Amino acid sequence: MLMKEFFCPTLRELPAEAEVISQQLMLRAGMIRKVAAGIYSYLPLGYRVMKKLETIIREELDKAGAQELLMPVLHPAELWKESGRWAEYGPELVRLKDRKEREFCLGPTHEEIITFLVRHELKSYKDLPLNFYQIQTKMRDEIRPRFGVMRAREFTMKDAYSFHASRESLDECYEKMYHAYCNIFNRCDLDYRVVEADTGPIGGSDSHEFMVTADTGEDQVLYCGDCEYAANIEKASARVKVKEMPVKPKKEMLYTPDIKTIAQLAEYLSVPEEHTIKTLIYRGEKGEYMALLRGNDQINEVKLKNALQENEIEMVVDDSLERPMGFVGPVDQKGFKIISDNLVMKMDWGITGANEKDYHLTGVIPGQDFKPQIIADIRLTQSGDGCPHCSNPLRTARGIEVGHIFKLGTKYSQAMKAFFIDADGKERPFIMGCYGIGVGRTVAAAIEQNHDDMGIVWPWPLAPFQVIVLSLGASDEINNVAENIYKELWNIDVETLWDNRKERPGVKFNDADLLGIPLRITVGKFAKEGKIEIKERASGKTEIVNIHQVVQWVNQFRKRKGE
RNA sequence: CGGGGUGUAGCUCAGUUUGGCUAGAGCGCUUGGUUUGGAUCCAAGAGGUCGUAGGUUCGAAUCCUAUCACCCCGACCA
């Protein structure tokens, strides 16, 4: 490709909209352009990278026995009503009507469509297992799109769905996909971590997320430095010892004027926060709840939502409930269902709100003075908590979720009546798995992890081109040398970009660095001695090489990169 | 949805407080010259319904009202 002809509008200045480094570099390198909030066009350079990644994905998934197909973007509402998600999914689901007023949505994911397909076509356990995938555009009307293609409203996703007659078969496939994912991200030279995850609205049992570690990651991950344990903070649990407490005081009301927060309470009474019990009020679709935590703990709303089996919950912070907000507590209260964190139940006693303005109650014994309907882990795990496997302290990191695999079970097949006939002649719902990779997000994550002050530093397998040839000066001699190298490299299938623009050397060097192409060949002042310079973008190492040995040199470099 | 902010040239931004002639700068773009190993320098030039609509005024980028878009924080979310 000739740079003179290649549409690659690089930007010298930083676009104001760009928040994170990957977004800045994708815009500056001419990979993407924004069309509207969370909606992007991929320009030729960006699309080349995306196709590189897609090829890797296809190779690994085909190897794992999955079959590629393509499903529609436009989904009839009936299928979503069958699965129940027409109601469950919020405004994130883009809904529309056709000219005949029939309802549709734009697919944010494809469980309904694939289940619909399979229930019509597969009847026997003998057909199973099967694993389908597609690489396709997804639509989610995100509340707040940001970070460029990292959280977009329209984005490309690889999604796969597997169908099984037994749990064991699902486990086996899940394992295969897990390894395929590892291969994919390994091949992209990404530094990632696999963590246990919450399943969210997609549902299901086991679930792992593939997190590319990056400070700008939106997800927080807890991991153990000593064993294999790693989990998304939404899911992470911990082994926490509740310290022995001093002798229980008499149960009595304490006058605590205007003391509404745990911090104020602990200070006012000169007790540690962990001797208090925090009462949070939540409103869900099925009722109103009191959630109890140790004073020093934070709520994990994902866990809470799961424990309550609610779709939507909202913390009540105003005084719409006509209770003395700041002084509510579980003792002798009416109207709320009480859910208590495990750790609260291990406390010998605690201080709670007294349900009377300006009063708290001390000496409250969990399980005796109040009896929760639900006891569960609803606390946010923190850095330093004990690992649930080995008790060593957990650490935190930030990550970008690039892949997510789920064991769905029969949630969709059951709801949508997708059954097969098992060996015993009985009708059973398909057991399903589901596996996603954010394609654009992975590209962004790769940049997030591979860049320097000058620009992108592509890992070889994702690079839009492997080599960029710079011809400095306009002499025929230099142009001829550059052109020969350019042609010879293409002859051995090395994707090469030749910067033949009439630009100053500085401009070409800067653009080459910005684009991040792994090898840069400079044809300039050494050309008359029959030599050129090769520079490796990642290490910055340069080497002067004889013109006749360039192709061989590149070929060997390529082999070292395992291609 | 709540709070805050921004919309002026392709990009980054000044000008708005205190209304006043023909709306500016840098970068980019075009032309000519110059230079050629890290974003040269010189000269000439093109490019703007000042987000949109309405209002106030002799006069609006500037003041008022409405509206749209975008951005940030929160809620929310694979």
XYZ file of C-alpha atoms (C1' of nucleotides) in Angstrom:
641
model
C 0.000 0.000 0.000
C 1.272 3.432 -0.897
C 0.938 6.035 1.777
C 0.205 8.651 -0.869
C -2.970 6.779 -1.774
C -3.847 5.210 1.554
C -6.664 6.959 3.409
C -5.116 7.447 6.785
C -5.912 10.886 8.155
C -3.515 11.248 11.069
C -4.062 14.044 13.515
C -1.303 16.099 14.987
C -3.451 17.497 17.728
C -5.375 15.618 20.333
C -9.121 15.556 19.681
C -10.970 17.113 22.627
C -13.376 14.207 22.912
C -10.731 11.605 23.626
C -10.547 10.519 27.214
C -8.399 7.431 27.297
C -5.171 6.711 25.504
C -6.531 4.043 23.166
C -9.253 6.377 21.980
C -6.777 9.219 21.475
C -4.426 7.053 19.490
C -7.147 5.432 17.404
C -8.388 8.869 16.429
C -4.930 10.325 15.876
C -3.711 7.347 13.860
C -6.756 7.576 11.605
C -8.215 4.232 12.669
C -11.669 5.461 13.649
C -13.921 8.482 13.404
C -16.928 9.229 15.526
C -20.347 9.488 13.918
C -22.406 10.040 17.076
C -21.998 9.242 20.782
C -20.814 5.647 20.970
C -21.048 5.131 17.211
C -17.913 4.899 15.115
C -16.724 4.309 11.591
C -13.661 2.151 11.246
C -11.308 3.634 8.664
C -9.116 1.376 6.525
C -6.297 1.212 9.053
C -8.589 0.422 11.964
C -10.532 -2.100 9.965
C -7.342 -3.913 8.956
C -6.559 -4.426 12.638
C -10.053 -5.597 13.342
C -9.847 -8.124 10.532
C -6.554 -9.395 11.894
C -8.196 -10.073 15.215
C -11.240 -11.638 13.579
C -9.010 -14.008 11.658
C -7.314 -15.137 14.858
C -10.700 -15.610 16.492
C -12.014 -17.634 13.562
C -8.958 -19.870 13.468
C -9.111 -20.668 17.163
C -12.865 -21.187 17.293
C -12.874 -23.390 14.215
C -10.129 -25.380 15.885
C -12.317 -25.710 18.979
C -15.096 -27.168 16.822
C -17.384 -24.160 16.580
C -19.166 -23.332 13.322
C -19.575 -19.838 11.982
C -22.956 -18.530 10.929
C -24.597 -15.130 10.728
C -27.794 -14.022 12.388
C -29.851 -10.871 11.860
C -29.528 -7.573 13.682
C -33.274 -6.996 13.630
C -35.162 -9.287 15.992
C -38.924 -9.747 16.228
C -40.230 -8.818 19.664
C -42.104 -12.102 20.049
C -38.909 -14.041 20.596
C -37.809 -11.612 23.270
C -41.208 -11.857 24.880
C -40.864 -15.633 24.920
C -37.577 -15.476 26.776
C -38.948 -12.826 29.083
C -36.241 -10.359 28.221
C -38.540 -7.948 26.385
C -39.657 -6.974 29.876
C -36.415 -7.611 31.744
C -34.098 -5.664 29.494
C -34.261 -1.957 30.160
C -34.005 1.013 27.827
C -30.649 -0.355 26.741
C -32.577 -2.518 24.294
C -33.254 -0.540 21.135
C -36.898 -1.133 20.262
C -38.623 -0.107 17.088
C -41.637 -0.817 14.939
C -41.897 -1.623 11.299
C -44.397 0.013 8.932
C -47.046 -2.453 9.979
C -46.543 -1.522 13.626
C -44.973 -4.859 14.369
C -42.462 -4.619 17.219
C -38.770 -5.345 16.804
C -35.546 -4.736 18.601
C -31.947 -4.425 17.489
C -30.007 -7.348 18.873
C -27.768 -6.602 21.854
C -27.017 -10.337 21.981
C -28.454 -13.364 20.204
C -29.648 -16.038 22.629
C -33.245 -15.720 21.422
C -32.389 -16.005 17.751
C -30.078 -18.969 18.093
C -32.521 -20.761 20.394
C -35.287 -20.109 17.881
C -33.114 -21.570 15.140
C -32.152 -24.637 17.095
C -35.595 -25.510 18.364
C -36.815 -25.779 14.799
C -33.893 -27.769 13.500
C -32.570 -30.003 16.264
C -34.693 -32.792 17.611
C -32.405 -35.528 18.872
C -29.601 -35.932 21.375
C -27.732 -37.512 18.480
C -27.400 -34.056 16.906
C -25.591 -32.725 19.956
C -23.340 -31.122 20.958
C -23.223 -28.165 18.604
C -21.461 -24.853 18.905
C -22.254 -21.856 16.684
C -20.581 -18.506 16.479
C -20.853 -15.271 14.571
C -18.938 -12.035 14.331
C -21.499 -9.354 14.092
C -22.730 -5.905 15.013
C -24.510 -5.521 18.307
C -26.672 -2.639 19.449
C -26.950 -1.535 23.028
C -28.215 1.904 23.852
C -25.723 2.393 26.659
C -26.676 4.966 29.253
C -23.280 6.488 28.928
C -21.095 5.440 26.042
C -17.478 6.379 26.618
C -13.841 5.597 26.011
C -14.308 5.443 22.245
C -14.967 1.961 20.932
C -14.429 0.520 24.404
C -17.994 1.222 25.479
C -19.896 1.934 22.313
C -23.569 1.688 21.497
C -22.934 -0.105 18.253
C -20.051 -2.525 18.348
C -18.708 -5.721 16.881
C -18.877 -8.808 18.980
C -18.003 -12.413 18.462
C -20.698 -14.423 20.163
C -20.975 -18.180 20.344
C -23.719 -20.455 21.638
C -23.389 -24.133 22.383
C -26.098 -26.749 22.815
C -25.781 -29.921 24.849
C -27.683 -32.940 26.013
C -25.838 -33.122 29.321
C -24.063 -31.021 31.887
C -20.870 -32.965 31.256
C -20.980 -32.101 27.582
C -21.447 -28.422 28.440
C -18.545 -28.562 30.885
C -16.356 -30.060 28.213
C -17.279 -27.408 25.676
C -16.874 -24.649 28.230
C -13.397 -25.944 28.925
C -12.592 -25.991 25.198
C -13.821 -22.460 24.737
C -11.873 -21.356 27.779
C -8.719 -22.647 26.131
C -9.648 -21.206 22.751
C -10.030 -17.828 24.432
C -6.641 -18.187 26.090
C -5.125 -19.012 22.707
C -6.774 -16.000 21.106
C -5.587 -13.533 23.711
C -2.162 -15.134 23.893
C -1.797 -14.785 20.156
C -2.622 -11.099 20.486
C 0.222 -10.743 22.995
C -2.226 -9.463 25.556
C -1.588 -9.537 29.250
C -4.860 -10.759 30.707
C -6.384 -12.446 33.694
C -9.302 -14.852 33.838
C -11.672 -14.056 36.667
C -14.854 -15.465 38.124
C -17.768 -13.265 37.228
C -21.354 -12.457 37.939
C -23.628 -13.538 35.122
C -25.689 -10.355 34.970
C -28.943 -10.232 33.040
C -27.839 -12.966 30.638
C -28.165 -15.436 33.470
C -26.658 -18.840 34.074
C -24.329 -20.484 36.520
C -20.559 -20.601 35.982
C -19.023 -17.638 34.320
C -15.545 -16.336 33.643
C -14.402 -13.015 32.323
C -11.195 -12.418 30.411
C -9.769 -9.187 31.681
C -6.971 -7.343 29.966
C -5.134 -5.613 32.750
C -5.061 -1.847 32.294
C -5.300 1.091 34.666
C -8.071 2.596 32.592
C -10.148 -0.569 32.850
C -13.743 -0.072 33.915
C -13.856 -3.249 35.951
C -12.244 -3.922 39.251
C -10.732 -7.313 39.829
C -9.669 -8.986 43.056
C -7.007 -11.630 42.857
C -4.903 -13.677 45.184
C -1.166 -13.399 44.901
C -0.680 -16.897 46.280
C -3.255 -19.077 44.600
C -5.300 -19.071 41.390
C -8.272 -17.199 42.762
C -9.359 -14.130 40.801
C -12.807 -12.582 40.525
C -14.643 -9.523 39.390
C -15.413 -7.307 42.378
C -19.114 -7.837 41.620
C -18.634 -11.493 42.343
C -15.604 -11.693 44.632
C -16.068 -13.219 48.039
C -13.646 -13.249 50.916
C -12.837 -15.031 54.110
C -13.072 -12.415 56.799
C -12.644 -13.025 60.502
C -14.975 -11.115 62.750
C -12.872 -9.958 65.647
C -13.871 -10.863 69.133
C -15.825 -8.046 70.669
C -15.709 -6.543 74.167
C -18.315 -7.591 76.695
C -21.784 -6.849 75.443
C -23.280 -3.690 76.883
C -26.809 -3.679 78.155
C -29.358 -3.262 75.378
C -30.375 0.368 75.597
C -31.254 3.502 73.675
C -28.470 5.982 73.170
C -29.147 9.652 72.522
C -27.293 10.451 69.324
C -28.549 13.825 68.120
C -28.195 14.363 64.386
C -25.774 11.440 64.068
C -26.764 9.813 60.806
C -23.714 8.186 59.291
C -21.649 5.299 60.555
C -18.541 7.456 60.616
C -20.255 10.075 62.787
C -21.689 7.409 65.037
C -18.380 5.668 65.593
C -16.709 8.947 66.405
C -19.479 10.227 68.646
C -19.593 7.016 70.689
C -15.846 6.329 70.400
C -16.374 2.799 69.137
C -14.819 1.144 66.074
C -17.046 1.155 62.995
C -17.096 -2.624 62.984
C -19.085 -2.605 66.207
C -21.933 -0.913 64.414
C -24.494 -2.357 62.046
C -25.295 -0.403 58.940
C -28.912 -0.464 57.747
C -29.565 0.348 54.113
C -33.055 0.611 52.694
C -33.717 -0.734 49.214
C -36.754 -0.733 47.063
C -37.258 -3.517 44.542
C -40.069 -4.628 42.292
C -41.198 -7.194 44.855
C -40.913 -5.124 47.991
C -38.858 -3.020 50.322
C -35.801 -4.284 52.102
C -33.471 -3.557 54.946
C -29.947 -4.628 54.086
C -27.635 -5.048 57.061
C -23.867 -4.809 56.962
C -21.111 -4.351 59.448
C -20.512 -0.618 59.821
C -17.111 -0.813 58.176
C -18.338 -2.746 55.124
C -19.737 -1.538 51.821
C -22.723 -2.983 50.020
C -22.302 -5.003 46.822
C -25.522 -4.291 44.966
C -24.967 -7.062 42.458
C -24.806 -9.648 45.200
C -27.745 -8.012 46.936
C -29.831 -8.092 43.794
C -29.006 -11.751 43.264
C -29.778 -12.679 46.856
C -33.117 -10.890 46.675
C -33.890 -12.322 43.249
C -34.822 -8.875 42.055
C -34.167 -7.427 38.616
C -33.966 -3.832 39.686
C -33.240 -2.408 43.086
C -32.804 1.138 44.189
C -31.388 2.473 47.417
C -33.861 4.719 49.210
C -32.105 7.823 50.444
C -34.912 10.353 50.601
C -37.616 10.412 53.267
C -40.333 8.982 51.044
C -40.841 6.108 53.500
C -41.725 8.231 56.496
C -39.024 6.670 58.625
C -36.357 8.487 60.612
C -33.705 8.191 57.910
C -30.290 7.782 59.464
C -31.792 6.139 62.497
C -33.496 3.082 61.041
C -32.584 -0.369 62.322
C -33.789 -3.968 62.206
C -35.062 -4.214 65.780
C -38.845 -4.067 66.134
C -39.254 -2.678 62.678
C -42.243 -3.344 60.463
C -42.782 -3.487 56.743
C -39.319 -4.414 55.547
C -37.902 -7.765 54.637
C -34.529 -8.027 56.355
C -31.506 -9.300 54.512
C -28.306 -9.556 56.511
C -24.746 -10.004 55.460
C -23.103 -13.197 56.766
C -20.630 -11.213 58.810
C -23.298 -9.333 60.711
C -24.615 -12.635 62.013
C -21.184 -13.404 63.404
C -21.051 -10.262 65.475
C -21.564 -10.810 69.222
C -23.581 -7.615 69.341
C -23.828 -4.318 67.538
C -25.135 -0.785 67.536
C -28.055 -0.106 65.214
C -30.518 2.635 64.488
C -33.406 2.685 67.003
C -36.119 3.631 64.472
C -36.561 6.830 66.409
C -35.089 10.152 65.448
C -31.823 10.948 67.247
C -31.551 7.547 68.910
C -29.464 4.439 68.362
C -29.664 1.105 70.081
C -26.632 -0.608 71.561
C -26.185 -4.222 72.637
C -28.260 -5.592 69.783
C -27.706 -9.308 69.232
C -28.136 -10.488 65.652
C -30.439 -13.488 65.374
C -31.946 -12.747 68.753
C -33.037 -9.125 68.719
C -33.860 -9.360 65.032
C -34.237 -12.275 62.664
C -33.358 -11.712 59.027
C -35.404 -13.516 56.392
C -32.299 -13.837 54.246
C -28.675 -14.261 55.272
C -26.195 -13.974 52.448
C -22.896 -12.548 51.328
C -23.852 -9.045 50.206
C -20.682 -7.228 51.101
C -18.196 -5.643 48.762
C -14.908 -7.459 48.989
C -11.954 -5.193 49.569
C -8.277 -5.229 48.930
C -6.596 -6.965 51.866
C -9.510 -9.288 52.648
C -8.678 -12.982 52.921
C -8.741 -15.069 49.773
C -11.740 -17.431 49.911
C -9.493 -20.336 48.905
C -6.306 -19.811 50.846
C -6.960 -16.858 53.197
C -4.002 -14.872 51.952
C -4.715 -11.206 51.357
C -6.474 -10.301 48.108
C -5.170 -7.569 45.855
C -7.026 -5.376 43.395
C -6.363 -4.518 39.782
C -8.301 -2.850 37.031
C -9.234 -4.662 33.877
C -10.976 -4.337 30.534
C -13.464 -7.106 29.991
C -12.681 -8.423 26.523
C -14.223 -11.873 26.799
C -16.950 -13.484 28.852
C -18.029 -17.106 28.926
C -21.170 -18.437 30.627
C -22.787 -21.699 31.380
C -26.337 -20.694 30.613
C -27.999 -23.990 31.437
C -31.624 -24.199 30.358
C -32.738 -20.628 31.011
C -33.496 -19.852 27.366
C -34.332 -23.305 26.078
C -36.816 -23.754 28.908
C -38.443 -20.354 28.448
C -38.553 -20.704 24.669
C -39.532 -24.354 24.670
C -36.499 -25.584 22.797
C -36.497 -29.311 23.468
C -34.772 -32.388 22.137
C -35.500 -36.090 22.617
C -32.935 -37.714 24.848
C -31.679 -41.307 24.643
C -34.408 -42.394 27.055
C -37.078 -41.006 24.743
C -37.884 -38.098 27.050
C -38.185 -34.500 25.980
C -35.578 -32.184 27.590
C -34.562 -28.561 27.170
C -31.169 -27.963 25.565
C -28.377 -27.185 27.955
C -26.639 -24.103 26.680
C -23.384 -22.224 26.927
C -22.629 -18.755 25.631
C -19.309 -17.132 24.851
C -18.534 -13.537 23.852
C -15.565 -11.487 22.758
C -15.721 -7.735 22.247
C -13.791 -7.328 19.023
C -13.437 -3.545 18.946
C -12.837 -3.510 22.650
C -10.035 -6.008 22.332
C -8.375 -3.816 19.713
C -8.670 -0.835 22.065
C -7.356 -2.922 24.950
C -4.367 -3.968 22.870
C -3.522 -0.298 22.344
C -4.151 0.492 25.968
C -1.482 -2.070 26.766
C 0.899 -1.444 23.879
C 1.787 2.194 23.349
C 4.395 4.779 24.248
C 4.670 8.560 24.096
C 4.974 8.488 20.320
C 2.017 6.284 19.531
C 0.797 2.752 19.140
C 3.158 -0.229 19.375
C 1.291 -3.058 17.652
C 1.953 -6.628 18.617
C 2.986 -8.366 15.396
C -0.191 -10.475 14.963
C -2.539 -7.477 15.166
C -0.473 -4.957 13.239
C -2.313 -3.474 10.247
C 0.967 -3.713 8.333
C 4.119 -5.433 9.445
C 6.566 -3.107 7.738
C 6.581 0.556 6.825
C 9.173 1.752 4.323
C 10.136 5.404 4.538
C 11.837 7.005 1.586
C 13.551 10.200 2.672
C 14.173 12.714 -0.061
C 12.879 12.617 -3.589
C 15.889 11.348 -5.517
C 15.342 8.582 -8.056
C 17.974 6.467 -6.377
C 16.194 6.485 -3.047
C 12.796 5.962 -4.604
C 14.027 2.994 -6.598
C 15.559 1.333 -3.573
C 12.409 1.897 -1.541
C 10.175 0.630 -4.303
C 12.218 -2.532 -4.737
C 12.139 -3.335 -1.046
C 8.417 -2.598 -0.957
C 7.718 -4.942 -3.867
C 9.971 -7.728 -2.658
C 8.381 -7.720 0.759
C 4.922 -8.049 -0.740
C 6.296 -10.925 -2.817
C 6.911 -12.865 0.361
C 3.525 -11.723 1.743
C 4.795 -9.235 4.230
C 2.157 -6.531 4.419
C 4.090 -3.390 3.715
C 3.209 0.272 3.649
C 5.484 2.591 1.673
C 5.482 6.193 2.811
C 6.162 7.764 -0.557
C 4.630 11.102 0.355
C 6.516 14.282 -0.338
C 6.961 15.042 3.327
C 9.848 15.972 5.531
C 11.599 13.099 7.318
C 10.282 14.267 10.676
C 6.705 13.990 9.495
C 7.269 10.467 8.230
C 9.075 9.327 11.372
C 6.338 10.713 13.565
C 3.545 9.150 11.550
C 5.360 5.804 11.472
C 5.668 5.861 15.250
C 2.062 6.939 15.661
C 0.758 4.115 13.458
C 2.812 1.631 15.452
C 3.908 -0.629 12.630
C 6.367 -3.180 14.058
C 9.233 -2.677 11.594
C 10.340 0.559 10.003
C 12.733 0.525 7.077
C 14.305 3.885 6.356
C 15.796 4.478 2.937
C 17.893 7.598 3.278
C 21.434 8.734 3.742
C 22.930 5.194 3.792
C 21.354 4.249 0.480
C 24.338 5.319 -1.570
C 26.468 2.870 0.417
C 23.946 0.167 -0.406
C 22.453 0.151 3.063
C 19.220 0.978 4.818
C 18.140 1.193 8.450
C 15.671 -1.140 10.113
C 14.108 -0.089 13.366
C 11.979 -2.238 15.590
C 9.093 -0.149 16.899
C 8.710 -2.009 20.184
C 12.316 -2.069 21.365
C 13.570 0.962 19.460
C 16.563 -1.069 18.324
C 17.998 -0.071 14.980
C 20.199 -1.991 12.629
C 21.953 -0.997 9.403
C 21.349 -3.711 6.829
C 22.587 -4.311 3.299
C 19.882 -3.600 0.775
C 20.172 -7.111 -0.652
C 19.652 -8.690 2.752
C 16.550 -6.762 3.766
C 14.018 -9.331 2.654
C 15.860 -12.139 4.350
C 16.196 -10.073 7.516
C 12.469 -9.369 7.638
C 11.641 -12.963 6.873
C 13.726 -14.165 9.771
C 12.233 -11.567 12.077
C 8.805 -12.753 11.045
C 9.705 -16.345 11.859
C 10.881 -15.308 15.296
C 7.434 -13.771 15.782
C 6.068 -17.239 15.185
C 4.257 -16.533 11.969
C -33.142 10.629 34.882
C -30.294 14.226 38.473
C -25.911 17.677 38.819
C -22.093 20.356 36.029
C -19.956 21.959 31.365
C -19.253 22.876 26.035
C -21.068 24.143 20.998
C -17.063 29.934 16.805
C -12.719 27.423 10.093
C -11.023 20.338 8.818
C -8.410 20.121 14.169
C -7.068 22.755 18.932
C -8.898 27.093 20.782
C -9.374 32.903 21.711
C -13.329 36.540 21.423
C -19.087 36.271 25.143
C -18.207 39.140 31.550
C -19.096 45.122 29.644
C -23.638 44.118 22.440
C -20.660 48.175 17.948
C -17.537 48.549 11.568
C -15.149 43.470 7.372
C -15.180 37.445 13.532
C -9.508 35.988 14.989
C -4.869 32.800 16.083
C -1.997 28.249 15.675
C -2.023 23.742 13.133
C -3.993 21.528 8.642
C -5.424 22.587 3.262
C -4.164 25.095 -1.949
C -0.249 27.676 -4.990
C 4.933 29.266 -5.624
C 9.744 29.187 -3.605
C 13.019 26.983 0.161
C 14.530 22.714 3.060
C 15.333 17.068 3.329
C 17.311 11.742 9.273
C 12.447 13.519 13.978
C 6.259 17.826 12.610
C 11.636 23.482 8.031
C 11.217 28.561 6.693
C 9.108 32.605 3.438
C 5.151 34.576 0.490
C 0.261 34.465 -1.469
C -4.621 32.142 -1.039
C -9.190 29.278 -0.011
C -12.184 28.127 4.031
C -17.162 30.350 9.101
C -25.680 30.666 8.172
C -20.583 31.759 15.463
C -25.270 24.314 17.022
C -30.653 25.425 15.658
C -35.226 28.391 16.190
C -37.445 32.531 18.113
C -37.068 37.143 20.855
C -34.855 42.025 22.828
C -32.103 46.008 20.196
C -30.602 51.129 15.583
C -27.145 46.952 15.946
C -26.335 40.095 18.664
C -20.970 35.120 18.434
C -21.967 38.341 22.840
C -28.308 39.566 26.293
C -33.211 36.542 26.946
C -36.329 32.054 25.888
C -36.815 27.384 23.813
C -34.574 23.356 21.543
C -30.790 19.951 19.770
C -26.056 17.739 20.022
C -21.733 16.553 22.557
C -18.665 16.023 27.077
C -17.876 15.158 32.530
C -19.801 13.270 37.559
C -23.685 10.118 39.577
C -27.482 6.523 39.055
C -27.212 2.286 35.415
C -24.813 -1.364 32.392
C -21.578 -7.472 28.912
